[in-house]
Short mmCIF file of C-alpha atoms and ligand atoms in Angstrom, two decimals:
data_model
loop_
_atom_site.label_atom_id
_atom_site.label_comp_id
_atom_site.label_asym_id
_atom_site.label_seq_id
_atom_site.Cartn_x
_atom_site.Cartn_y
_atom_site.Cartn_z
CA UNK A 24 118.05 97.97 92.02
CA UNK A 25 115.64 99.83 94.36
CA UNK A 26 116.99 103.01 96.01
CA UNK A 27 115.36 105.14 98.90
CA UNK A 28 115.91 108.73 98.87
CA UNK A 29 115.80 110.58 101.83
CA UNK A 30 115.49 114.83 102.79
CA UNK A 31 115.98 115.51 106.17
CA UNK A 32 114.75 118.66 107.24
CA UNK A 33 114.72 120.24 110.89
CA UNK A 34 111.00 118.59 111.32
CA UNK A 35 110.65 116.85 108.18
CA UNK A 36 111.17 113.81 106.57
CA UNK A 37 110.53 113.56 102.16
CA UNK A 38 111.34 110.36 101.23
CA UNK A 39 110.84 108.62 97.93
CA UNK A 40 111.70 105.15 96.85
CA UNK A 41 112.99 104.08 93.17
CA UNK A 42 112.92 101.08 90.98
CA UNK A 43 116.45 102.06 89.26
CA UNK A 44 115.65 99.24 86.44
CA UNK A 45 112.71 101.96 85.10
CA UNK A 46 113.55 105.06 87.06
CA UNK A 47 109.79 104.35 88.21
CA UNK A 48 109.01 106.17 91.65
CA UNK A 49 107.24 103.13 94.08
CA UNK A 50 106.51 105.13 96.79
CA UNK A 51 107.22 108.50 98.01
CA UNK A 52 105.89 110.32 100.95
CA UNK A 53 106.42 112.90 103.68
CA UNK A 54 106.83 113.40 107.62
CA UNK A 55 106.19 116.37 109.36
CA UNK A 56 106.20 118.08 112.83
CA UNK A 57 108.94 115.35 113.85
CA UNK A 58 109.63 115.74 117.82
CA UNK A 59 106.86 118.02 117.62
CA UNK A 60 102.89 117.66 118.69
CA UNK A 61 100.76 116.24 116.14
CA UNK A 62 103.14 114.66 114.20
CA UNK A 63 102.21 112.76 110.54
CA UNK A 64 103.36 110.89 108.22
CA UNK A 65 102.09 110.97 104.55
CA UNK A 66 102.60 107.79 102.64
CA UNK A 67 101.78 107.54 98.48
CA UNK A 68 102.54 104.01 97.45
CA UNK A 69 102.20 104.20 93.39
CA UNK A 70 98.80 103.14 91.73
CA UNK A 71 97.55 102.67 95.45
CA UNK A 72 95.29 105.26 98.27
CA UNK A 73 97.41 107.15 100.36
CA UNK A 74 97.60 106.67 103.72
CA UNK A 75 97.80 109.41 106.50
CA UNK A 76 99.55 108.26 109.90
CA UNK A 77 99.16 110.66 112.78
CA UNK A 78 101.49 109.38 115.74
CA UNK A 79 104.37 110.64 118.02
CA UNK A 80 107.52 110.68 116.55
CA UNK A 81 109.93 112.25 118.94
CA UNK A 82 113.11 111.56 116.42
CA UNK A 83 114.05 111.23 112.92
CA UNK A 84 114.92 107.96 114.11
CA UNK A 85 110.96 107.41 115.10
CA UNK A 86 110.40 108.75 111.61
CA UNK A 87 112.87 106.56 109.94
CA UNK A 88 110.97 103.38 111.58
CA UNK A 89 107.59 104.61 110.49
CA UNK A 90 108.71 105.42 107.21
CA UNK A 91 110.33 101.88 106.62
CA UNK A 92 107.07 99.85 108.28
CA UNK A 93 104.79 101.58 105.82
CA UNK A 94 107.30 100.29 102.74
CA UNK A 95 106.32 96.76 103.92
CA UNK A 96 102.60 97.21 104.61
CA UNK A 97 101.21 94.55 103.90
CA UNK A 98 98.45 96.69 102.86
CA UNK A 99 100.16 100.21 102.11
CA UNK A 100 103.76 98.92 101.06
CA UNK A 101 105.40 98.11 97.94
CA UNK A 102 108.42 95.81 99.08
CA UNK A 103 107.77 92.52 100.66
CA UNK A 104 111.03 92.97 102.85
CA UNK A 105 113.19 95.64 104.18
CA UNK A 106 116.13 93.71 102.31
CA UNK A 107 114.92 94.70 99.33
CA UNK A 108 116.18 98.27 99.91
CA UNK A 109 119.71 98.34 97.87
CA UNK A 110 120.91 101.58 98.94
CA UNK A 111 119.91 105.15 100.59
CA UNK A 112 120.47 108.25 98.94
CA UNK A 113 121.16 111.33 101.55
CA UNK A 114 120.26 115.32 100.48
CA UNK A 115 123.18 116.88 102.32
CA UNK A 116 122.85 120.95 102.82
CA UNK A 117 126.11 121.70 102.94
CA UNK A 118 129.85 119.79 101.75
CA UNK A 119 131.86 122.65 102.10
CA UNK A 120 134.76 123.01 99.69
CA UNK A 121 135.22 119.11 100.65
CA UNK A 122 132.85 117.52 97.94
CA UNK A 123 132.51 118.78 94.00
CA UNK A 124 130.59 115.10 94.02
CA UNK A 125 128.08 112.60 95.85
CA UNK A 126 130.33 110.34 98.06
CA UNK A 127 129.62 106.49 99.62
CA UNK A 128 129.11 108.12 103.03
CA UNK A 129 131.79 106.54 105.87
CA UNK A 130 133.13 108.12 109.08
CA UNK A 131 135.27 110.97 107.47
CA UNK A 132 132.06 111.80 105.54
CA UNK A 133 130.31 112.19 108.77
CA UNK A 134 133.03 113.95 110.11
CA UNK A 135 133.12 116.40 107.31
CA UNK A 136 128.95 116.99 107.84
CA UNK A 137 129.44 117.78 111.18
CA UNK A 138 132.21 120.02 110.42
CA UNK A 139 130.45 122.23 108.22
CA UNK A 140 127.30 122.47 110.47
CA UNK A 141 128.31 126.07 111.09
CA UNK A 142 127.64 126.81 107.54
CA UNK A 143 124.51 125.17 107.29
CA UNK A 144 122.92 124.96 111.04
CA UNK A 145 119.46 124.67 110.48
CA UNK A 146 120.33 121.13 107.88
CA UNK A 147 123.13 119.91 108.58
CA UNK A 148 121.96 118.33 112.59
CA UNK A 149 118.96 117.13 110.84
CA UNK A 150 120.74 115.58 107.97
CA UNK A 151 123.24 113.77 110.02
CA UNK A 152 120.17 112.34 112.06
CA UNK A 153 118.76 110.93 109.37
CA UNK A 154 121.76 109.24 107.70
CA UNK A 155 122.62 108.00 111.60
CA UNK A 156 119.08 106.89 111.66
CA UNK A 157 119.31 104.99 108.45
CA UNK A 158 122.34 103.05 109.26
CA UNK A 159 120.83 101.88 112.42
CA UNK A 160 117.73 100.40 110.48
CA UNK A 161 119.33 99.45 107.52
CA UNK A 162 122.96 98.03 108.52
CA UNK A 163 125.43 97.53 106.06
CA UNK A 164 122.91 99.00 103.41
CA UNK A 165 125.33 101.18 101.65
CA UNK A 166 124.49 104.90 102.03
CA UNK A 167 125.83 108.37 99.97
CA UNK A 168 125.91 111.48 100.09
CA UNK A 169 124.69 114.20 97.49
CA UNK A 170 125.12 117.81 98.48
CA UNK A 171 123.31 120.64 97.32
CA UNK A 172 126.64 122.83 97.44
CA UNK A 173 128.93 119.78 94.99
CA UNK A 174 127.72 120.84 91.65
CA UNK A 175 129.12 124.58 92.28
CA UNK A 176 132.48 123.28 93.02
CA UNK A 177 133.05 124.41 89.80
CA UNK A 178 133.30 128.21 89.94
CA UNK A 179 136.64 129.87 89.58
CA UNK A 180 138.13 131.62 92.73
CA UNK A 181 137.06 134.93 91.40
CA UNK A 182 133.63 134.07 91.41
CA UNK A 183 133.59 132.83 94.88
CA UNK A 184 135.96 134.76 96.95
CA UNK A 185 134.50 137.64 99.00
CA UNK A 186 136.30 141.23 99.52
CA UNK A 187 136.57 140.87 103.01
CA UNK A 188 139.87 139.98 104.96
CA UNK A 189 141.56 136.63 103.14
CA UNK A 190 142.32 135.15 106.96
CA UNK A 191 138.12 135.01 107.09
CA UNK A 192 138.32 132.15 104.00
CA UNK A 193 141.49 131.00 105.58
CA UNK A 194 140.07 130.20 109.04
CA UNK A 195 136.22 130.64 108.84
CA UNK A 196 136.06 128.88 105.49
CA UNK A 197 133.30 132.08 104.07
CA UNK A 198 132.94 132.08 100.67
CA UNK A 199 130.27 132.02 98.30
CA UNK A 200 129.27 128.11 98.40
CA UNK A 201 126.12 128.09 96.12
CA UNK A 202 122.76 125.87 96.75
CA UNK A 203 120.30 123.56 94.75
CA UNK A 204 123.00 122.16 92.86
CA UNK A 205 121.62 119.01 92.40
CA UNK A 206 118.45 120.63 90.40
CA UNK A 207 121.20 123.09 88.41
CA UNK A 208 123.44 119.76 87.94
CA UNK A 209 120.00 117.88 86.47
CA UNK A 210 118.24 120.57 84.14
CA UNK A 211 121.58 121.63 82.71
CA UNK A 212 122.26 118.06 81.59
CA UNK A 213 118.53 117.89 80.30
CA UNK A 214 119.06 121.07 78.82
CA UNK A 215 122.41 120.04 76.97
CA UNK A 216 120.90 116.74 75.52
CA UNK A 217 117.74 118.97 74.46
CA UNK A 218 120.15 121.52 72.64
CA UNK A 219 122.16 118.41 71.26
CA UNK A 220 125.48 119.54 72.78
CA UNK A 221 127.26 119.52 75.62
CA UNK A 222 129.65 122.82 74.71
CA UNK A 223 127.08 125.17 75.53
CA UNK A 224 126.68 128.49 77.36
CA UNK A 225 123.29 128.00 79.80
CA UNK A 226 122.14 130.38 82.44
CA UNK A 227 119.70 127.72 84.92
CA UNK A 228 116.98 129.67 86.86
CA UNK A 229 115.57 127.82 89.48
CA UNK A 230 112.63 129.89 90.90
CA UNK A 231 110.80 128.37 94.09
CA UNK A 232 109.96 129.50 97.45
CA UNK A 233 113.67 129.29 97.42
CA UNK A 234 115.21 130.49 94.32
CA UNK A 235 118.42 130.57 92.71
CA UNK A 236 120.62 131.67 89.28
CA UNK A 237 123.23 129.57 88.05
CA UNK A 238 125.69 130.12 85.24
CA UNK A 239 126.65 126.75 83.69
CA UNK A 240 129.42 126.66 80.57
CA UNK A 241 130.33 123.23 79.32
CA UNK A 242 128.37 121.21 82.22
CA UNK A 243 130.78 123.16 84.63
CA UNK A 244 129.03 125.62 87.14
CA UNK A 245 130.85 128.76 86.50
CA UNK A 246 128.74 131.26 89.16
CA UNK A 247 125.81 130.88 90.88
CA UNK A 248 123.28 133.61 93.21
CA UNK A 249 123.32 131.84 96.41
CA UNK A 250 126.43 132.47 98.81
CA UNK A 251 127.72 131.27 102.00
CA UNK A 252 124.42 130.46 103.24
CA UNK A 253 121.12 130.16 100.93
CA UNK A 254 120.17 133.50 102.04
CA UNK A 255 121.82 135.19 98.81
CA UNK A 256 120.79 136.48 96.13
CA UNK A 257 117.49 137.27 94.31
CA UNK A 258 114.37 137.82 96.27
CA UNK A 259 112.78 134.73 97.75
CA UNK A 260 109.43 133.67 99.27
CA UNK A 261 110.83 134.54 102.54
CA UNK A 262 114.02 135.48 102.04
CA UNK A 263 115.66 139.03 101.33
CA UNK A 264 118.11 137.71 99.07
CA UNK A 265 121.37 139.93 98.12
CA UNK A 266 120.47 143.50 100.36
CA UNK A 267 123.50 146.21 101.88
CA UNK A 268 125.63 144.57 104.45
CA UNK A 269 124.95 147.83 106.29
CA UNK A 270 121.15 147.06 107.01
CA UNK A 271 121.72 144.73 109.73
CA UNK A 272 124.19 147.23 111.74
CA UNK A 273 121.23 150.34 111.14
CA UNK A 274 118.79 147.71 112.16
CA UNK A 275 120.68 146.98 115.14
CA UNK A 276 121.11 150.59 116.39
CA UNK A 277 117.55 151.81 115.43
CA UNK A 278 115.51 149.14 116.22
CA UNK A 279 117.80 147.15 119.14
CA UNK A 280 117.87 143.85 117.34
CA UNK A 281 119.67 141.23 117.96
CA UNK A 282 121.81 139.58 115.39
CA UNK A 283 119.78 136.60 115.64
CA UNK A 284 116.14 138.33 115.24
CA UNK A 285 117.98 140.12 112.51
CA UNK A 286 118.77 137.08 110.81
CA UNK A 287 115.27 135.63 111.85
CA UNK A 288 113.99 138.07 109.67
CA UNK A 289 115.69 138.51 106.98
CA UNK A 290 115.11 134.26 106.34
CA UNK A 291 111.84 134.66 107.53
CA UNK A 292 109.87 137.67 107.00
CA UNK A 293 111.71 138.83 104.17
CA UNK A 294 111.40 138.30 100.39
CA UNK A 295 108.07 139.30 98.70
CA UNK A 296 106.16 137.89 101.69
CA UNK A 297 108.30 140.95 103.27
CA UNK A 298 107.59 143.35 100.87
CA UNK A 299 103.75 142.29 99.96
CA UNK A 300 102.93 141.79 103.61
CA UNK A 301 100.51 139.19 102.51
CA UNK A 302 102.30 136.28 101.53
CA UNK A 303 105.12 133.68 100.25
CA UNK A 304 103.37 132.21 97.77
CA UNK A 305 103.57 133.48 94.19
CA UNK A 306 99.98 132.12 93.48
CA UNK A 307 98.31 134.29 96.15
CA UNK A 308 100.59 137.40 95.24
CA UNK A 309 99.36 137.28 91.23
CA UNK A 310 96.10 136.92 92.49
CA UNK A 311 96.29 139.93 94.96
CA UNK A 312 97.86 141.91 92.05
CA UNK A 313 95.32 141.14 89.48
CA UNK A 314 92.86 142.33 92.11
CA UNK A 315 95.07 145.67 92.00
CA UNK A 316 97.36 145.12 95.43
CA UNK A 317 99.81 147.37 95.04
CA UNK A 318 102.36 145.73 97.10
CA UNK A 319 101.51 142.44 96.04
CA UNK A 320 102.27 144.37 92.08
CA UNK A 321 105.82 145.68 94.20
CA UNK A 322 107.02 142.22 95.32
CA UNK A 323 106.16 140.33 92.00
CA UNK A 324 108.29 143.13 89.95
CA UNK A 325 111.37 143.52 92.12
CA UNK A 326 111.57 139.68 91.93
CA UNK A 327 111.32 139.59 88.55
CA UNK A 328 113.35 142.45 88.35
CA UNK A 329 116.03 140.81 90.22
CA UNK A 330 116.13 137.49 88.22
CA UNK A 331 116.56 139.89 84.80
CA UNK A 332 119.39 141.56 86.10
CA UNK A 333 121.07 138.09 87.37
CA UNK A 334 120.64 136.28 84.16
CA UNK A 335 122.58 139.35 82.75
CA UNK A 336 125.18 139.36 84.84
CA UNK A 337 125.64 135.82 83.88
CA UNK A 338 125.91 136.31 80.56
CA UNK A 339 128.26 138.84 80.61
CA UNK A 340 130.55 136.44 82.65
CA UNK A 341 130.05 133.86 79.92
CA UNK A 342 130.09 136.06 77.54
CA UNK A 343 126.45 134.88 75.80
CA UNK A 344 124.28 132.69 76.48
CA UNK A 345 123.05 129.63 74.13
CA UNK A 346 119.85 128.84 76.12
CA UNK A 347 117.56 130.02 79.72
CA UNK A 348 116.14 127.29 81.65
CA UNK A 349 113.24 127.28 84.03
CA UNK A 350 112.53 125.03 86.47
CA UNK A 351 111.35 124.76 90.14
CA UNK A 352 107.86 126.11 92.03
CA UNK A 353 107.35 129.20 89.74
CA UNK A 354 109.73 128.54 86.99
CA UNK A 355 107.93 125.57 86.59
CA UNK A 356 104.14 126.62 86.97
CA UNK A 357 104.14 130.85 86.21
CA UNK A 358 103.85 131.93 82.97
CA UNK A 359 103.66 135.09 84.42
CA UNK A 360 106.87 135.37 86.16
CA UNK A 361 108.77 133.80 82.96
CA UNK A 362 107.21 136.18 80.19
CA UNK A 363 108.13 139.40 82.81
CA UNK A 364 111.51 138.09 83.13
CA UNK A 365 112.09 136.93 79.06
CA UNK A 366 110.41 140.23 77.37
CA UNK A 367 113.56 142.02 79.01
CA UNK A 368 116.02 139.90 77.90
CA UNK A 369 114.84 140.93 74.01
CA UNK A 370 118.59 142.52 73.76
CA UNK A 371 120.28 138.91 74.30
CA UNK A 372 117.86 137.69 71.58
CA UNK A 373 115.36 136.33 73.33
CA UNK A 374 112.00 135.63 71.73
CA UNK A 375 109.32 134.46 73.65
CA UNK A 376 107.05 131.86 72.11
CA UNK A 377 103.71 133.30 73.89
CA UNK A 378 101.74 130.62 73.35
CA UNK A 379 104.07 127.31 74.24
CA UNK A 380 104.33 129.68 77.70
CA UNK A 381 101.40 129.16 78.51
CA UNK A 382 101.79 125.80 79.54
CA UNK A 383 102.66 124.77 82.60
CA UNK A 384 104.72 122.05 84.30
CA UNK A 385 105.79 120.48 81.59
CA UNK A 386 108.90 120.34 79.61
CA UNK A 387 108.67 122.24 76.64
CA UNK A 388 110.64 124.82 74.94
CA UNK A 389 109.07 128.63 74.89
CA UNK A 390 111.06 130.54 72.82
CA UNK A 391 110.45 130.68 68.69
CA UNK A 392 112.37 128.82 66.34
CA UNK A 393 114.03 131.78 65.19
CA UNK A 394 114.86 132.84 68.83
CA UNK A 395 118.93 133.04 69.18
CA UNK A 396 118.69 132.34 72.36
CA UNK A 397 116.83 129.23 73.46
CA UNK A 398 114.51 128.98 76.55
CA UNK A 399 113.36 125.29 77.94
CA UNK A 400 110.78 125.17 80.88
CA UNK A 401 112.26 121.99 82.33
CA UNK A 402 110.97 120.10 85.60
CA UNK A 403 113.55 119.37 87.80
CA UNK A 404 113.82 116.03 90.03
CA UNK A 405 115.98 116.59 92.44
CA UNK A 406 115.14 112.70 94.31
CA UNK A 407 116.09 111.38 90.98
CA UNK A 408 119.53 112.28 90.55
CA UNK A 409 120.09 111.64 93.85
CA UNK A 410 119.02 108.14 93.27
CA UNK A 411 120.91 108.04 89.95
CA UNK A 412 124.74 109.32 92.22
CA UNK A 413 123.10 106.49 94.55
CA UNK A 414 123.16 104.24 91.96
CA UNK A 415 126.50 104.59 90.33
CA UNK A 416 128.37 104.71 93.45
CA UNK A 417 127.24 101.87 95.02
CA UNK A 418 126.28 99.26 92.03
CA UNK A 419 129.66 97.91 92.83
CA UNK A 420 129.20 97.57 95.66
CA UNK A 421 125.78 95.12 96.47
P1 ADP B 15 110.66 124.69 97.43
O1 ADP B 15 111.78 125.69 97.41
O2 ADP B 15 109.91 124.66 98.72
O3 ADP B 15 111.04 123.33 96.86
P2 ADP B 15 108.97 124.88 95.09
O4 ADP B 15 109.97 124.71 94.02
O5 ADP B 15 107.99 123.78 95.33
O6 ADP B 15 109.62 125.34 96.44
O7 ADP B 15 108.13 126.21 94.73
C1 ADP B 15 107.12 126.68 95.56
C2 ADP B 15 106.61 127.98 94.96
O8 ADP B 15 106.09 127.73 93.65
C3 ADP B 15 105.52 128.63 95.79
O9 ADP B 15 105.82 129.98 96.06
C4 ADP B 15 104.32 128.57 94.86
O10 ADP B 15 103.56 129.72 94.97
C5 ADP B 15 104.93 128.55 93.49
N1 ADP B 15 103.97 128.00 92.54
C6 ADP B 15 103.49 126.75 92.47
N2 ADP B 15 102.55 126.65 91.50
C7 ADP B 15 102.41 127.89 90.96
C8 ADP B 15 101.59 128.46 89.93
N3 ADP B 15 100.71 127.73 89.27
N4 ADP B 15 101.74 129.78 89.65
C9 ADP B 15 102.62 130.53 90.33
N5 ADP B 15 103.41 130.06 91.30
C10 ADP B 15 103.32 128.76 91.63
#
C-alpha cells in the first residue's frame, strides 16, 4: 500500500510518500514560495540525486501537479503511474472539538475545516487547498484527515476551559485546543512500548522552533501548553508563549498598536529571537552564548526555565511522573537544552545519564538505570503516523 502525505502550509508544500508494506519513505520533498516569485520545488527520491525545480507555481494546485509529475519521472520518480498512489494523508491545523481522531475526509469534513478557520487562519485556507487540490488530481483516491489538535481531545474540562465568560466557549468555541498532537500521540506510544506498559504517567516535551508540553496518563492526553491558538505556552523560536493578557492592552495605549501588529509580533518577533535579538535558532543562540552574549545566555535560560516549570506542573496534575520524553528540533539535537532542563527536575528523581546525553538524534534513553524517573530522547515522525491513520482508515476501503 503506498500512501502520500501531504503539509500544507500558507506557501509550502512537505510531502512524503510511503511504502506501508515496510514503512520505507520513497520519496519525500518540499515546495516553497507557492504563489510567490521564485518558487521551488525540492524533490528526494530514496537512494537517488535530488532534484531542484525552480518554476511558477501560482497555487497549491500548481504545486500539487508538480509534486505528482516528479513521482513519475521517468528519471526522478519512484512510481511508474499515478495509480499507484493508494491514499493521501492530510496534516490538518485545527479540528476543533469535532475530531479526537483522523477521519476519511468527505463534505462534512470539509465543512468542519472551513468552520474552524477562525481558530487556525494562517492553516486552515492552505490546508483545505491542498486536500481540494488532491482530489482534483487524484479522483476517487481516498483521502483523511489527521489533525494536530485530535490527540488532545482527551483533556478533562478543567484543563481546557478558560476563566473568562462561559457564553465565549458557548458561541466563540475558545478554549484551550492544544497542537502537535500527532508527534505527542507518536512518542508517547514509543515511549509506552519502550517502558513495557501502557499504564504509565509520561510528561512529552516537544521542543522545536515551535514547542510544546504535554501531559499523557494511560495513552490519554490529560493537559497540554499550547491553547486556543499555538501561540501558548513556553517560549518559542518566535513566539512569546504564555505572557499577561494585559501586555497587549499597555502595548496598545503606549505604543498605538494595532491588534494585528500586536499579534504580528508576539508570533513573530517574540520568543528568544525576541528576547536575544539575534535569532530563532537554538544553534546560533548556544553559540552566541558560549561566545558570552548575554542575551543570547537570557533567552536560552528563560526557555529552559519555562519548560522546568511546565513539566512540573504536569506532574503535579498527574500526580508523578514514570518517564520525560524529548523529541522535536532541540529536544531532539541539544544536549544542552535537555541537561538545563533535567538537572532541575533532581526532586522528581531524575538522574541524568551525562554521557548517553550526549548523543544526538537518536533514540536512546538518558537517564541512569537507577533513575526513578525515566527520560527517552525519542525522534518523532509526524508523516508517519499520519500515513499509519491513512492506512487503517482506508485499507477497507481500496
Ligand atoms: P519545526 O517546529 O519547524 O518543525 P523543528 O522541530 O525542526 O522545528 O526544530 C527546529 C529547531 O531545532 C531550530 O530552532 C534549531 O535551531 C533546533 N536545532 C536543530 N538542530 C539543533 C542542534 N544540533 N542543537 C540545537 N538546536 C538544534
Amino acid at each position: 500500500m503506498k500512501i502520500l502525505v501531504v503539509n500544507c502550509g500558507s506557501s509550502s508544500l512537505k510531502y512524503q510518500l510511503f511504502d506501508m508494506l515496510t514503512e520505507e519513505v520513497l520519496a519525500k520533498g518540499l515546495v516553497e514560495r507557492i504563489g510567490i516569485e521564485g518558487s521551488v520545488l525540492t524533490h528526494k527520491p530514496t537512494g537517488k540525486e535530488k532534484k531542484i525545480v525552480q518554476q511558477t507555481m501560482q497555487s497549491h494546485k500548481d504545486a500539487i501537479k508538480m509534486v505528482l509529475q516528479m513521482l513519475v519521472d521517468p528519471q526522478y520518480g519512484v512510481l511508474s503511474s499515478m495509480k499507484e498512489i493508494d491514499a493521501v494523508g492530510h496534516r490538518v491545523l485545527h479540528g476543533g472539538s469535532k475530531y479526537a481522531e483522523s477521519v476519511i475526509i468527505d463534505e462534512k469534513v470539509l465543512d468542519a475545516i472551513e468552520e474552524f478557520v477562525p481558530l487556525g487562519p494562517l492553516h486552515n485556507p492552505a490546508n483545505l487547498i491542498g486536500i481540494n487540490a488532491c482530489a482534483e488530481a487524484l479522483p476517487g483516491v481516498p483521502m483523511v484527515a489527521v489533525f494536530d489538535t485530535a490527540f488532545h481531545q482527551t483533556m478533562p474540562k478543567k484543563a481546557y476551559i478558560y476563566a473568562i465568560p462561559y457564553k465565549y466557549y458557548e458561541n466563540n468555541h475558545i478554549r484551550k485546543y492544544g497542537f502537535h498532537g500527532t508527534s505527542h500521540k507518536f512518542v508517547s506510544q514509543r515511549a509506552a512500548k519502550l517502558l513495557g506498559s501502557e499504564n504509565t504517567k509520561l510528561i512529552t516535551c516537544h521542543l522545536g522552533n515551535g514547542s510544546s508540553v504535554a501531559a499523557v496518563k494511560n495513552g490519554k492526553c490529560m493537559d497540554t501548553s499550547m491553547g486556543l491558538t499555538p501561540l501558548d505556552g513556553l517560549i518559542m523560536g518566535t513566539r512569546s508563549g504564555t505572557i499577561d493578557p494585559a501586555v497587549i492592552k499597555v502595548l496598545a495605549d503606549e505604543e498605538h498598536m494595532t491588534i494585528n501588529e500586536i499579534d504580528n509580533m508576539l508570533n513573530k518577533q517574540s520568543g528568544v529571537l525576541g528576547i536575544s535579538g539575534i535569532s530563532s535558532d537554538f544553534r546560533d543562540l548556544e553559540q552566541a552564548s558560549e561566545e558570552g552574549n548575554e542575551r543570547a545566555r537570557l533567552a536560552l535560560d528563560a526557555f529552559d526555565y519555562k519548560v522546568v516549570c511546565t513539566i512540573g506542573a504536569y506532574a503535579a496534575a498527574l500526580n508523578g511522573v514514570d518517564a520525560i520524553v524529548f523529541t522535536a528540533g532541540v529536544g531532539e539535537n541539544s544536549p544542552e537544552a535537555r541537561e538545563a532542563i533535567l538537572t532541575k527536575l533532581t526532586y522528581l528523581g531524575v538522574e541524568l545519564d551525562k554521557e548517553a546525553n550526549k548523543k544526538r538524534g537518536e533514540e536512546i534513553m538518558i537517564s541512569t538505570p537507577d533513575s526513578k524517573v525515566k527520560v527517552f530522547v525519542i525522534p518523532t515522525n509526524e508523516e508517519l503516523m499520519i500515513a499509519m491513520d491513512t492506512m487503517n482508515l482506508t485499507k477497507e476501503l481500496i
